[in-house]
mmCIF file of C-alpha atoms in Angstrom:
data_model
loop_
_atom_site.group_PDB
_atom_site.id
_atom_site.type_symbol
_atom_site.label_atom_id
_atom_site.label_comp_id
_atom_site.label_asym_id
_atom_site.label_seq_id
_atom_site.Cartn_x
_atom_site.Cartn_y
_atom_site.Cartn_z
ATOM 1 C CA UNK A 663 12.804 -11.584 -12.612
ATOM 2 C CA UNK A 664 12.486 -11.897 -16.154
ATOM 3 C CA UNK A 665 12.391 -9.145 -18.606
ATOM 4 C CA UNK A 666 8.697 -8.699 -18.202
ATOM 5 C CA UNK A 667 8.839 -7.809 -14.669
ATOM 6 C CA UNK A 668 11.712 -5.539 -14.665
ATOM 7 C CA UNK A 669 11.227 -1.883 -13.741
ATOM 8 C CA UNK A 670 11.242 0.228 -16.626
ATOM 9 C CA UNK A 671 13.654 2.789 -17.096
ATOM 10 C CA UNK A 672 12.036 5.804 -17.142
ATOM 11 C CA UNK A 673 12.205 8.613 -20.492
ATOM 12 C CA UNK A 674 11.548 11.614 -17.881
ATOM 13 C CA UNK A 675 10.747 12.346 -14.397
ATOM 14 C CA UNK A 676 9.221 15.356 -12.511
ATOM 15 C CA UNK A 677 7.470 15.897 -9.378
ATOM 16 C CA UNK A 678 3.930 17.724 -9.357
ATOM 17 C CA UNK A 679 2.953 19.450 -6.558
ATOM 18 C CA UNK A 680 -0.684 19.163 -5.549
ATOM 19 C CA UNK A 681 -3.493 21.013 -4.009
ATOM 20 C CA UNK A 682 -2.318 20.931 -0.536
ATOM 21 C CA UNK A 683 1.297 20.885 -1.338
ATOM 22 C CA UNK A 684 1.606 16.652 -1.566
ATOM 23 C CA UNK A 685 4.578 16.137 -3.574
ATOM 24 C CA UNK A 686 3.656 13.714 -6.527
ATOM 25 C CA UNK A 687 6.126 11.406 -8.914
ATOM 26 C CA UNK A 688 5.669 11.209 -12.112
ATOM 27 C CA UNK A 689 7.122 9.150 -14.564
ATOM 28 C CA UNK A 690 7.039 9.007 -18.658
ATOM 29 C CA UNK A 691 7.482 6.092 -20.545
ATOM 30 C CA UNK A 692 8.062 5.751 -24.850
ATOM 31 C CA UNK A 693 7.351 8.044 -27.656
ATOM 32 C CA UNK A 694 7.544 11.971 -26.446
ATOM 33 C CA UNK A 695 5.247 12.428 -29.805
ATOM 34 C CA UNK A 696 2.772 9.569 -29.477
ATOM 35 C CA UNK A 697 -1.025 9.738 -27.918
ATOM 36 C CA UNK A 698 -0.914 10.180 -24.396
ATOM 37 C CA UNK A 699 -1.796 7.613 -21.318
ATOM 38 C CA UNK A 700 -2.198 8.486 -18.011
ATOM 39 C CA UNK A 701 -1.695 5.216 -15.798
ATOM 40 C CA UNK A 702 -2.992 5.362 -11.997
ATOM 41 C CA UNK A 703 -2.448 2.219 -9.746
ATOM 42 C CA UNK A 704 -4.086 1.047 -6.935
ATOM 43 C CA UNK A 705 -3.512 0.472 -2.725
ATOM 44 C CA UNK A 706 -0.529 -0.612 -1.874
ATOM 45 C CA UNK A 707 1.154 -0.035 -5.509
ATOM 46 C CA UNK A 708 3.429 2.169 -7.192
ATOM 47 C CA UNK A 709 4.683 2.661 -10.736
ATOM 48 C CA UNK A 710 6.798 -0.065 -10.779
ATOM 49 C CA UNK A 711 3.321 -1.971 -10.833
ATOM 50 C CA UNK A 712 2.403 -1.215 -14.537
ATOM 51 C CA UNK A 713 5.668 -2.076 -15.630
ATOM 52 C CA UNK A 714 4.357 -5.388 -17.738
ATOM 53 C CA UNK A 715 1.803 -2.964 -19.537
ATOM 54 C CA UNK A 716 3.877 0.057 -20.140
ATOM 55 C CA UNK A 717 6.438 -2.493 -21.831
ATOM 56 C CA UNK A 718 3.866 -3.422 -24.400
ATOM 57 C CA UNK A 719 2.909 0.446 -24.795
ATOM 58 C CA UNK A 720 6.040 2.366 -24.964
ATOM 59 C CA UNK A 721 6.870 1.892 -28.421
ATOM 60 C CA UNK A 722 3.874 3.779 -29.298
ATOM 61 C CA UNK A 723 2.487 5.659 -26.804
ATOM 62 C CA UNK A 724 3.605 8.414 -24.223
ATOM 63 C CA UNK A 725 3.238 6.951 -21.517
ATOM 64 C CA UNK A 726 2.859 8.356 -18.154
ATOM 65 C CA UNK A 727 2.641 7.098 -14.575
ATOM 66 C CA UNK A 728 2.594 8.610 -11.113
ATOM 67 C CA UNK A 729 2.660 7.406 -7.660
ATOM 68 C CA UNK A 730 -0.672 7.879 -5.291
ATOM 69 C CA UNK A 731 0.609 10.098 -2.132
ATOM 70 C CA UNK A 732 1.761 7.663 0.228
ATOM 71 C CA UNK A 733 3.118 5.331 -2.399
ATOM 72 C CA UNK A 734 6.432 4.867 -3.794
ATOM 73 C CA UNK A 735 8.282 8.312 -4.554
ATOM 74 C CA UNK A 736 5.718 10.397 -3.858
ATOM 75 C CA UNK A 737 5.301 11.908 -0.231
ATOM 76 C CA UNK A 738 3.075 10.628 2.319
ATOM 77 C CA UNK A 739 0.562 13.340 3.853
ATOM 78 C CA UNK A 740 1.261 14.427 7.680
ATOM 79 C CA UNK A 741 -1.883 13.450 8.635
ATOM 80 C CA UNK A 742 -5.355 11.547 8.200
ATOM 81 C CA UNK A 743 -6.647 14.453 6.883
ATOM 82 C CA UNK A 744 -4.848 14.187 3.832
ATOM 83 C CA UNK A 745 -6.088 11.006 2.948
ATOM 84 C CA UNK A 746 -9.157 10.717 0.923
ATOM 85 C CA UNK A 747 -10.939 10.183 -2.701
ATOM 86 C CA UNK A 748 -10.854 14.374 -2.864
ATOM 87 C CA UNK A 749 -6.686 13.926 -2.231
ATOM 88 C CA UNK A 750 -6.713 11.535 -5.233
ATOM 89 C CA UNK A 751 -8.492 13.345 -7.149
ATOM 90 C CA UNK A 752 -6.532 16.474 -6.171
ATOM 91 C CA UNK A 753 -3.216 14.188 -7.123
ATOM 92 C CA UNK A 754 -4.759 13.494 -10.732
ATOM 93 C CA UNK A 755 -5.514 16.660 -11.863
ATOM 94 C CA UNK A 756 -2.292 18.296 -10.534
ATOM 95 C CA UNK A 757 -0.805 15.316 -12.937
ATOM 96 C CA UNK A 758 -2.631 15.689 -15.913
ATOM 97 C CA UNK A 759 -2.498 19.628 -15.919
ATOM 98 C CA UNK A 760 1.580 19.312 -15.746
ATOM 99 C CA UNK A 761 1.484 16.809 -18.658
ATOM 100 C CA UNK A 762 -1.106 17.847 -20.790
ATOM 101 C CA UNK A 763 -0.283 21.436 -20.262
ATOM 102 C CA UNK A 764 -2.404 22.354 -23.373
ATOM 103 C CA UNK A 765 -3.478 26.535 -23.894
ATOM 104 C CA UNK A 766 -5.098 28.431 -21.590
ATOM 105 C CA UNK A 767 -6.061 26.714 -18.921
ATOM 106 C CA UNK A 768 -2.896 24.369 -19.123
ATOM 107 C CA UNK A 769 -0.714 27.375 -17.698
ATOM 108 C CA UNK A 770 -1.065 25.145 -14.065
ATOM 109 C CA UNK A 771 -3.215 25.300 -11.225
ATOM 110 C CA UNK A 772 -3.581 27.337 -8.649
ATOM 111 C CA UNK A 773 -1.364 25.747 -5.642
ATOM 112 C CA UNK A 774 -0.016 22.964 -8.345
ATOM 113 C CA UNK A 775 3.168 22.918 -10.433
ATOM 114 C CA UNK A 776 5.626 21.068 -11.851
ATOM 115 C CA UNK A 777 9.036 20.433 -12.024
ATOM 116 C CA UNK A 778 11.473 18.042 -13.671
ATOM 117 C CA UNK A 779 13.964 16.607 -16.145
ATOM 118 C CA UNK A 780 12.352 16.912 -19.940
ATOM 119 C CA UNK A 781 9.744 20.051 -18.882
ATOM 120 C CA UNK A 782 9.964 23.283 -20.832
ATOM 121 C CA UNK A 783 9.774 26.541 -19.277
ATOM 122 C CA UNK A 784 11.518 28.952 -16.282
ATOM 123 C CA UNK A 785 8.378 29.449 -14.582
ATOM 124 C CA UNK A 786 7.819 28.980 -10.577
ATOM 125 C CA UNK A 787 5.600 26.123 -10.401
ATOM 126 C CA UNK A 788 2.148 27.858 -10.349
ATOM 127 C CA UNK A 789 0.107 29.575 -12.437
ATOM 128 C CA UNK A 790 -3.286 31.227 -13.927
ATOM 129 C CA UNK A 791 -5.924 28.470 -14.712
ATOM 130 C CA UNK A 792 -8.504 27.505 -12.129
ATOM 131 C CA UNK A 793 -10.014 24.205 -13.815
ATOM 132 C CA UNK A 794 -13.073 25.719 -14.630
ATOM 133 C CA UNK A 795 -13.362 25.398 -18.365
ATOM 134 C CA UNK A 796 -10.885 28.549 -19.681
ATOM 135 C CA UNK A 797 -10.137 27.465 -23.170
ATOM 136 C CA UNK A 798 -8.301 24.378 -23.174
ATOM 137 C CA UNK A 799 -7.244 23.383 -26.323
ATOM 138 C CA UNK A 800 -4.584 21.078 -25.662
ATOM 139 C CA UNK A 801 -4.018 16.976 -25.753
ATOM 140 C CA UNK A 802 -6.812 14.760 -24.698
ATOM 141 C CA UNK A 803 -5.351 10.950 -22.603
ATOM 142 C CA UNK A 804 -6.704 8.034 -22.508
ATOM 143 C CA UNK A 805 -6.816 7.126 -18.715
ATOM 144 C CA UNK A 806 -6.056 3.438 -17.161
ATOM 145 C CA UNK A 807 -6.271 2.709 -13.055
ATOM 146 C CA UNK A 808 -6.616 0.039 -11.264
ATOM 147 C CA UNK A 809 -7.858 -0.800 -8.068
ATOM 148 C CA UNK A 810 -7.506 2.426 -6.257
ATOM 149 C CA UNK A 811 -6.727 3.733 -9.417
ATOM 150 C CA UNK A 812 -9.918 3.704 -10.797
ATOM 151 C CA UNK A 813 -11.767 5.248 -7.985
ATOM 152 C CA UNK A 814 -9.102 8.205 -7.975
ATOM 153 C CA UNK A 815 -10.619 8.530 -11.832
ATOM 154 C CA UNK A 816 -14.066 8.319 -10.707
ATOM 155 C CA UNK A 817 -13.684 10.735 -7.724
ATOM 156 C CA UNK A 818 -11.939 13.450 -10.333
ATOM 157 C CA UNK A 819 -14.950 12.490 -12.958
ATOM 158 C CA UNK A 820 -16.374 16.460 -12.036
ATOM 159 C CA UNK A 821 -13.154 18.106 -12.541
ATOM 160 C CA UNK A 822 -12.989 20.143 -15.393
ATOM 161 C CA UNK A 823 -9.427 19.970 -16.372
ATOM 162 C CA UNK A 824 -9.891 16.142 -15.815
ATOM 163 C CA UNK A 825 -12.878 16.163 -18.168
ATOM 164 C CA UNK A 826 -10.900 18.477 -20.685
ATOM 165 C CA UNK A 827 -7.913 16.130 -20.755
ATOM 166 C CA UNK A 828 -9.800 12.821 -20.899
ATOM 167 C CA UNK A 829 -10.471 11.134 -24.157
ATOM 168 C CA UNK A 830 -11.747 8.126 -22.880
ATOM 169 C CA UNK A 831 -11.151 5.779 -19.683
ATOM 170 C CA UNK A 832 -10.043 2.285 -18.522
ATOM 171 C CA UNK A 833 -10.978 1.109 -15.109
ATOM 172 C CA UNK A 834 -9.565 -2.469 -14.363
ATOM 173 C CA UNK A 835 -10.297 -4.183 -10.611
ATOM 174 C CA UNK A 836 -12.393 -1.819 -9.209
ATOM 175 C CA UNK A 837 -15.619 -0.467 -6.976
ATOM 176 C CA UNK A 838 -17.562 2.314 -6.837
ATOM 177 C CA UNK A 839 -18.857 1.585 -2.833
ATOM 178 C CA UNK A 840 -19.995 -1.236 -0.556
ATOM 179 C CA UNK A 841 -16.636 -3.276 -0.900
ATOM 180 C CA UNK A 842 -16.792 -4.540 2.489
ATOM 181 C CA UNK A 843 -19.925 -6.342 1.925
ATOM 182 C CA UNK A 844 -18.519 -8.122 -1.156
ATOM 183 C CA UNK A 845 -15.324 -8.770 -0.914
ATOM 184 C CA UNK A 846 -14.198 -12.384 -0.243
ATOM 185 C CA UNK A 847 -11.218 -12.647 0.886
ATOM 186 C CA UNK A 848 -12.799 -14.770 3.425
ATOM 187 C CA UNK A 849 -15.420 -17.196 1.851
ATOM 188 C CA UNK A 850 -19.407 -16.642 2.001
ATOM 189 C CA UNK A 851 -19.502 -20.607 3.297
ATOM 190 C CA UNK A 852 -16.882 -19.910 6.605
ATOM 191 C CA UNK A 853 -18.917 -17.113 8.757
ATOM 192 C CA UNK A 854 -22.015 -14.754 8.545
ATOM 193 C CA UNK A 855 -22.134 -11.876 6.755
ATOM 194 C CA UNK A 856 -21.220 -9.476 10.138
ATOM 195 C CA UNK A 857 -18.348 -11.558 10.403
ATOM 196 C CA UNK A 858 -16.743 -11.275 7.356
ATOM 197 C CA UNK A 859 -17.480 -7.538 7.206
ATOM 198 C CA UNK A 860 -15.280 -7.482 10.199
ATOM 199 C CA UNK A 861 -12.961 -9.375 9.282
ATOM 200 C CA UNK A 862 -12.670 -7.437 5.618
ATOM 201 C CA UNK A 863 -12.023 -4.027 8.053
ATOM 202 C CA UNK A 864 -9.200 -5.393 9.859
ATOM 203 C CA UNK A 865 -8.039 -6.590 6.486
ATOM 204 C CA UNK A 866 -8.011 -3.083 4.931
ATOM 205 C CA UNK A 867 -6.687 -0.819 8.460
ATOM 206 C CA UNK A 868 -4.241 -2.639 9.840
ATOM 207 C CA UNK A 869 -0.976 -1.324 10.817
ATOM 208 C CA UNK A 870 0.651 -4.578 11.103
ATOM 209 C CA UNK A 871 3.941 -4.423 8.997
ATOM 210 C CA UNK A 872 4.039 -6.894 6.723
ATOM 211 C CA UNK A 873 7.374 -7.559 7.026
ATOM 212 C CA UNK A 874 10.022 -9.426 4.298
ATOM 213 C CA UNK A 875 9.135 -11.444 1.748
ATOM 214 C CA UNK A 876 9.116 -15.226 2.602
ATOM 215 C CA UNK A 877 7.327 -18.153 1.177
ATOM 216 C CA UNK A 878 4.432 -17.378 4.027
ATOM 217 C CA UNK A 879 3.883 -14.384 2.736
ATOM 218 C CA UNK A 880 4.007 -14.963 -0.662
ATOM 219 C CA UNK A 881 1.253 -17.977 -0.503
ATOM 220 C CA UNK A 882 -0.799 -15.076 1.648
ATOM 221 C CA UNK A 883 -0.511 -12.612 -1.001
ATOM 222 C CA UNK A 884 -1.369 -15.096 -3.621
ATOM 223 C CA UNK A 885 -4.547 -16.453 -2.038
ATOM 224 C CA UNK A 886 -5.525 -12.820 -1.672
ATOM 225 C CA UNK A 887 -5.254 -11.118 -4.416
ATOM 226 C CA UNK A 888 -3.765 -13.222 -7.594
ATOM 227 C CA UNK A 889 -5.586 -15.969 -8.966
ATOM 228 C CA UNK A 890 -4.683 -19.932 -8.121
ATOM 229 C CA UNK A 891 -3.373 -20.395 -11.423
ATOM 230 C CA UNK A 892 -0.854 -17.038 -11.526
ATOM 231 C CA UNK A 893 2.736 -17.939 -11.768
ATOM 232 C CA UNK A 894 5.679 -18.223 -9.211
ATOM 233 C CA UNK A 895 6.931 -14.679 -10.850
ATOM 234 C CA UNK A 896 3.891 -13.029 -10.657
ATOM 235 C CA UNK A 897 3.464 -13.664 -7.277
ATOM 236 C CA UNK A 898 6.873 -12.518 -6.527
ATOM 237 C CA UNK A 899 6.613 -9.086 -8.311
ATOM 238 C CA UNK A 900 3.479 -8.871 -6.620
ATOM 239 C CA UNK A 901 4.652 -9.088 -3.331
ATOM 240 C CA UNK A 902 7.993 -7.239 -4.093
ATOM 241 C CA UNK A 903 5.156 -4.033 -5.101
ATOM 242 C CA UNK A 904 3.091 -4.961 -1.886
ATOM 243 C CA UNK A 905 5.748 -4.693 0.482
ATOM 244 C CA UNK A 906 7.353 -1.685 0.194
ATOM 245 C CA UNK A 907 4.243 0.114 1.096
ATOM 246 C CA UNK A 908 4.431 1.275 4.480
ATOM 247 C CA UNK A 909 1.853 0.099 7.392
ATOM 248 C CA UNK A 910 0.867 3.615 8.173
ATOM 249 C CA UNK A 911 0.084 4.796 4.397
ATOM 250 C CA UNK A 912 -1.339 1.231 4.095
ATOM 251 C CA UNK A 913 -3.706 1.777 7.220
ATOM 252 C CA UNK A 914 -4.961 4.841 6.522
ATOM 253 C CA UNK A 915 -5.674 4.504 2.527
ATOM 254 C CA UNK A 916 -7.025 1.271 4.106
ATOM 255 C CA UNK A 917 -9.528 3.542 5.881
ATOM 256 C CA UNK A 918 -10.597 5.074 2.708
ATOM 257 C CA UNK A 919 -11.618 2.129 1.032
ATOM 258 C CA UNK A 920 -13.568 0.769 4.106
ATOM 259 C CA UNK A 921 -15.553 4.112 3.765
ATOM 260 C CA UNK A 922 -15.818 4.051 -0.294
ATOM 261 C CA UNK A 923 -18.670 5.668 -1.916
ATOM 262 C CA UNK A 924 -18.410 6.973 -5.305
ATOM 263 C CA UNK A 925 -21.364 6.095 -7.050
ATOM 264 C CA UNK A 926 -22.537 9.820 -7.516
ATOM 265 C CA UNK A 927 -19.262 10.140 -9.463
ATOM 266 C CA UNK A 928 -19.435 6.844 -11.117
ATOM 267 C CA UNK A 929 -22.571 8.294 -12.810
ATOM 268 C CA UNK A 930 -20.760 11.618 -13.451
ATOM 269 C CA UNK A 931 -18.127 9.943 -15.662
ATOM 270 C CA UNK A 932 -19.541 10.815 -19.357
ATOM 271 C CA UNK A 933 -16.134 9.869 -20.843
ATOM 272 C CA UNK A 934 -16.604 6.480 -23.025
ATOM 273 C CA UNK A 935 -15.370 3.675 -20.317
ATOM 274 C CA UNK A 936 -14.097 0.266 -20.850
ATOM 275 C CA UNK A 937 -14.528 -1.997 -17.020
ATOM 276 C CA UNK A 938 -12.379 -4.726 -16.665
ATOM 277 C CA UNK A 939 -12.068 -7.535 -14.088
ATOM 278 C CA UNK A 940 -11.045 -10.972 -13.402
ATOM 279 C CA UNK A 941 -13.841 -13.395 -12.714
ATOM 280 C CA UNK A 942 -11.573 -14.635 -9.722
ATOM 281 C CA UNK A 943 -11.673 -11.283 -8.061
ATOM 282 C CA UNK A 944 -11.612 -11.252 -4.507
ATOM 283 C CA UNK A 945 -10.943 -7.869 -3.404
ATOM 284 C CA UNK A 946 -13.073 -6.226 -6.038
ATOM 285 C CA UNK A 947 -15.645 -9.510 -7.665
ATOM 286 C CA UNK A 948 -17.114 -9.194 -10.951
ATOM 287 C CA UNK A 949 -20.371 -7.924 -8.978
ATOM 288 C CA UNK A 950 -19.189 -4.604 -8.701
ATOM 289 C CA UNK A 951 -17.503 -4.294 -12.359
ATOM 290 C CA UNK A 952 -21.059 -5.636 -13.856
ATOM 291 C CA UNK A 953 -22.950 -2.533 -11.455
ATOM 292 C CA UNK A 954 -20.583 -0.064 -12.582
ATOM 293 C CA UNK A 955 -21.306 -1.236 -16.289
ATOM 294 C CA UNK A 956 -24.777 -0.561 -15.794
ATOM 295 C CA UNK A 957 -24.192 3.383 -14.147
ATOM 296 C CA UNK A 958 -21.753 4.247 -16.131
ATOM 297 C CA UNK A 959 -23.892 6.956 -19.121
ATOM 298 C CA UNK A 960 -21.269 6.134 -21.354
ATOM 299 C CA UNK A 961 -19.628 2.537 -21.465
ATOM 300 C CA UNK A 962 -18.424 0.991 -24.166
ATOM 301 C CA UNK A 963 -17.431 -2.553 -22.665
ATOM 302 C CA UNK A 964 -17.342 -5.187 -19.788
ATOM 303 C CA UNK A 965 -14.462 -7.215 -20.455
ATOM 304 C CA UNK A 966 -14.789 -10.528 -18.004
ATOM 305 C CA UNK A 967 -11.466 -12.291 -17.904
ATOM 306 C CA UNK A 968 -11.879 -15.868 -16.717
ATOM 307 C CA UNK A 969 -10.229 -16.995 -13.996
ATOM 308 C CA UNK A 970 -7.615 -14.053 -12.960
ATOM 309 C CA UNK A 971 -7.734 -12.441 -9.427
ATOM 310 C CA UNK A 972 -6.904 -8.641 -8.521
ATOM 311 C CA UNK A 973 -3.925 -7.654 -10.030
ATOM 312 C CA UNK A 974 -5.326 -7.874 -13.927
ATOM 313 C CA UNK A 975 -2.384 -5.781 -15.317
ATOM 314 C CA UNK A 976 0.410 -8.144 -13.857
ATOM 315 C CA UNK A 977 -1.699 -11.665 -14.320
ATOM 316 C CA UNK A 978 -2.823 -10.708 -18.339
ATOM 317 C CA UNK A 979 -0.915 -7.999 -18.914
ATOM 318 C CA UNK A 980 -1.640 -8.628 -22.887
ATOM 319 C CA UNK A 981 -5.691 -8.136 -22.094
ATOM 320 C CA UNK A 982 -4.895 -4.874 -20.364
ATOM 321 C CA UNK A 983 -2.830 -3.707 -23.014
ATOM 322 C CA UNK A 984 -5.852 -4.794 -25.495
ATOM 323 C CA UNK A 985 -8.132 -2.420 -23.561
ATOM 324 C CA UNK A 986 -5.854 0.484 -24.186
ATOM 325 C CA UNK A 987 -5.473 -0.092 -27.703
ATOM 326 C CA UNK A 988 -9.138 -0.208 -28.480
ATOM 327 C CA UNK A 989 -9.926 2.578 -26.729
ATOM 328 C CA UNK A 990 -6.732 4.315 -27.964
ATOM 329 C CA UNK A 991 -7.907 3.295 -31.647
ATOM 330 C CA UNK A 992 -11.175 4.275 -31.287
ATOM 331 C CA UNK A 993 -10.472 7.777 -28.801
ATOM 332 C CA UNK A 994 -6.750 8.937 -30.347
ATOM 333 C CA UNK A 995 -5.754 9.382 -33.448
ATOM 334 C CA UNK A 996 -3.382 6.400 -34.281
ATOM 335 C CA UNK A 997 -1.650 5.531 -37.600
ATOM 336 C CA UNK A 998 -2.167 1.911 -38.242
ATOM 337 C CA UNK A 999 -0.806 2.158 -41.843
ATOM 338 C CA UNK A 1000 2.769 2.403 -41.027
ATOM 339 C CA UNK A 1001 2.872 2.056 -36.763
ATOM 340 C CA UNK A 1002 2.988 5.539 -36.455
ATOM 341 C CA UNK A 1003 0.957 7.269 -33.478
ATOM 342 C CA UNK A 1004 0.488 10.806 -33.006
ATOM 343 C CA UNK A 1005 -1.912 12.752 -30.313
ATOM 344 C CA UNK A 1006 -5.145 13.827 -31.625
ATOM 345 C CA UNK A 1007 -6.221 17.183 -30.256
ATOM 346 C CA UNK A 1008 -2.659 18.931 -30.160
ATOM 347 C CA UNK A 1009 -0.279 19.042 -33.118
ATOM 348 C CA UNK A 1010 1.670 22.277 -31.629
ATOM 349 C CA UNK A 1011 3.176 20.226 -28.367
ATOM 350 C CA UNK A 1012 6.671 19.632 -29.206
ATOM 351 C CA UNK A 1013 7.570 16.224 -29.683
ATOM 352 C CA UNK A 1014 10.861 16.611 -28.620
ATOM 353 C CA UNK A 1015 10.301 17.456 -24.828
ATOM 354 C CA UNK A 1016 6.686 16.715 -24.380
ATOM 355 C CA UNK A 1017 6.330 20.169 -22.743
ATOM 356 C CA UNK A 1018 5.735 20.305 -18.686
ATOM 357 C CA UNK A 1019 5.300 23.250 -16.357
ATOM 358 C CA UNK A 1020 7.317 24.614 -13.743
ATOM 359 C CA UNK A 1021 11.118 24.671 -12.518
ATOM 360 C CA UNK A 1022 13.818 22.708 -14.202
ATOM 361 C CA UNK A 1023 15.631 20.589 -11.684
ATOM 362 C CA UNK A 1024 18.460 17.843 -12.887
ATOM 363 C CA UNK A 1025 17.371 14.491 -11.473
ATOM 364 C CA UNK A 1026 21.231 13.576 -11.029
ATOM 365 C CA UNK A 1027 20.886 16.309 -8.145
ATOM 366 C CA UNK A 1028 17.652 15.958 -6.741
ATOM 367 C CA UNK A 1029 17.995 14.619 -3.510
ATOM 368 C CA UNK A 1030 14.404 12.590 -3.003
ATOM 369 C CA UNK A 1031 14.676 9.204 -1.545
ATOM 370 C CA UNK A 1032 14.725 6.447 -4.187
ATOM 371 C CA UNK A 1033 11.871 4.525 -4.832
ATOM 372 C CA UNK A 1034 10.708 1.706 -2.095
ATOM 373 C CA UNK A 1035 9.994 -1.037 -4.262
ATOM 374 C CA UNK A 1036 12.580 -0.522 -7.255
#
């Protein structure tokens, strides 16, 4: 792998415990003083996914991403029951109230803490603050997902602390419902429409392990989700991210997206949104990023990228990173003058430790498995 494609070591780690006790990983990237970003991948992913795009950022952002439950460091629910687009959203705002911890209402959530290397303060991991608008006067983040990613965004577009801590929002490679019945993985031309819908299902559930990496699955992969022109080490970091998903947590997140319908909180989403999406899209085709344009109260762009397939941040990883910066520009407060950044709504968060709630722990200690696909 070349240098693009390399994990990226992160600045500070710290696990956030969610509503229903899910433990989350979190990882920060770059400047502990610059405008925040709050990165959420999609199915199948983990953080190691955004590594070409928090590369370009770091030097001037604080940069943070987390694994989805089920993904990568972060636990996998016990049961089916703790899968679902309320889980995600659950997952986000347990992250963004440990990160952007803020005044009042950034004292944690009930049920949700925090704890980690780089996080100030002794206390037990909860905390006063219910999410229901209690004087938060803290940091505002300019959110990215993709995929999955984006829905968890959309499903947490009613959440107050969400809608306190968002400046504005990037959703690459996404849907808001009805993906069965447009993705084409397998081709309009081969088999009616039942068919396909079928086939998509099987596509999405199954709890077939994939298996190693070989050149059969690679080729797979690449006809699935990439685009016909991606390179040999896109494919491979692709499918290096892919793999180490499990077939259970890939099954029943699988389920989830079979089921999708978040157009209700689509139209909640009053943050200004930027949709992106490769014109080669299987999984998620331009139709859906063109509807979501037109729902959306406040968007401020459809960015069509010719030719790419799913995974937009590892394909064009300098487009993505374009997206950010224009919405940072226009949504943070960013010194262009001299290269400097610094956060817009909070000027009392120490720079120094970026602030975080809960229980130190030392992560030379901390005995949580290692991440799958690192």
């Amino acid at each position: 792998m070349t240098v693009p494609y390399e994990a990226v070591r992160a600045r500070r780690e710290l696990t956030v415990v969610s509503a229903d006790g899910t433990r989350i990983h979190v990882e920060e990237y770059g400047r502990a003083d610059g405008p925040p970003l709050v990165l959420a991948h999609g199915w199948t992913c983990s953080t190691l996914f955004w590594a070409p795009v928090v590369r370009a950022l770091a030097a001037d952002f604080r940069v943070i991403a987390y694994d989805q439950r089920g993904h990568g460091r972060s636990a996998s629910p016990r049961s089916r029951a703790g899968y679902g687009t309320t889980q995600l959203a659950d997952d986000l705002e347990a992250v963004v109230r440990a990160v952007l911890p803020g005044g009042a209402s950034g004292a944690g959530a009930s049920g949700a803490g925090a704890s980690g290397e780089g996080a100030s303060g002794d206390g037990d991991g909860g905390g006063a603050g219910d999410g229901t608008g209690d004087g938060y006067d803290g940091e505002k983040a300019v959110l990215v997902g993709h995929s999955m990613g984006s829905m968890t965004i959309m499903a947490a577009s009613g959440r107050t602390a969400v809608q306190e801590r968002t400046a504005a929002v990037l959703m690459t490679s996404t849907g808001s419902a009805r993906l069965l019945g447009s993705t084409q993985v397998l081709p309009p031309r081969f088999s009616s429409r039942r068919v396909r819908r079928a086939f998509h299902r099987q596509l999405l559930v199954s709890r077939l392990p994939l298996g190693p990496v070989t050149p059969v699955s690679r080729a797979a992969l690449k006809y699935g989700v990439l685009a016909s022109g991606s390179t040999r080490e896109q494919v491979a970091f692709s499918a290096r991210i892919v793999h180490a998903c499990g077939a259970r947590q890939r099954s029943e997140w699988g389920r989830v997206l079979a089921a999708l319908d978040l157009d209700a909180e689509l139209a909640a989403l009053t943050a200004p949104t930027a949709v992106l999406v490769g014109t080669a899209d299987k999984l998620t085709p331009p139709v859906h990023a063109r509807g979501m344009a037109a729902a959306l109260p406040n968007c401020t762009d459809l960015i069509e990228l010719p030719g790419l397939g799913h995974m937009t941040p590892i394909e064009d990883a300098d487009a993505v990173v374009a997206a950010v910066r224009k919405l940072a520009a226009a949504h943070l407060r960013v010194g262009a003058a001299s290269g400097d950044a610094r956060a817009v709504d909070d000027p009392r968060t120490d720079p120094r430790t970026g602030t975080g709630t809960g229980t130190l722990t030392d992560p030379l200690t901390d005995t949580r498995t290692e991440e799958k696909s690192a």
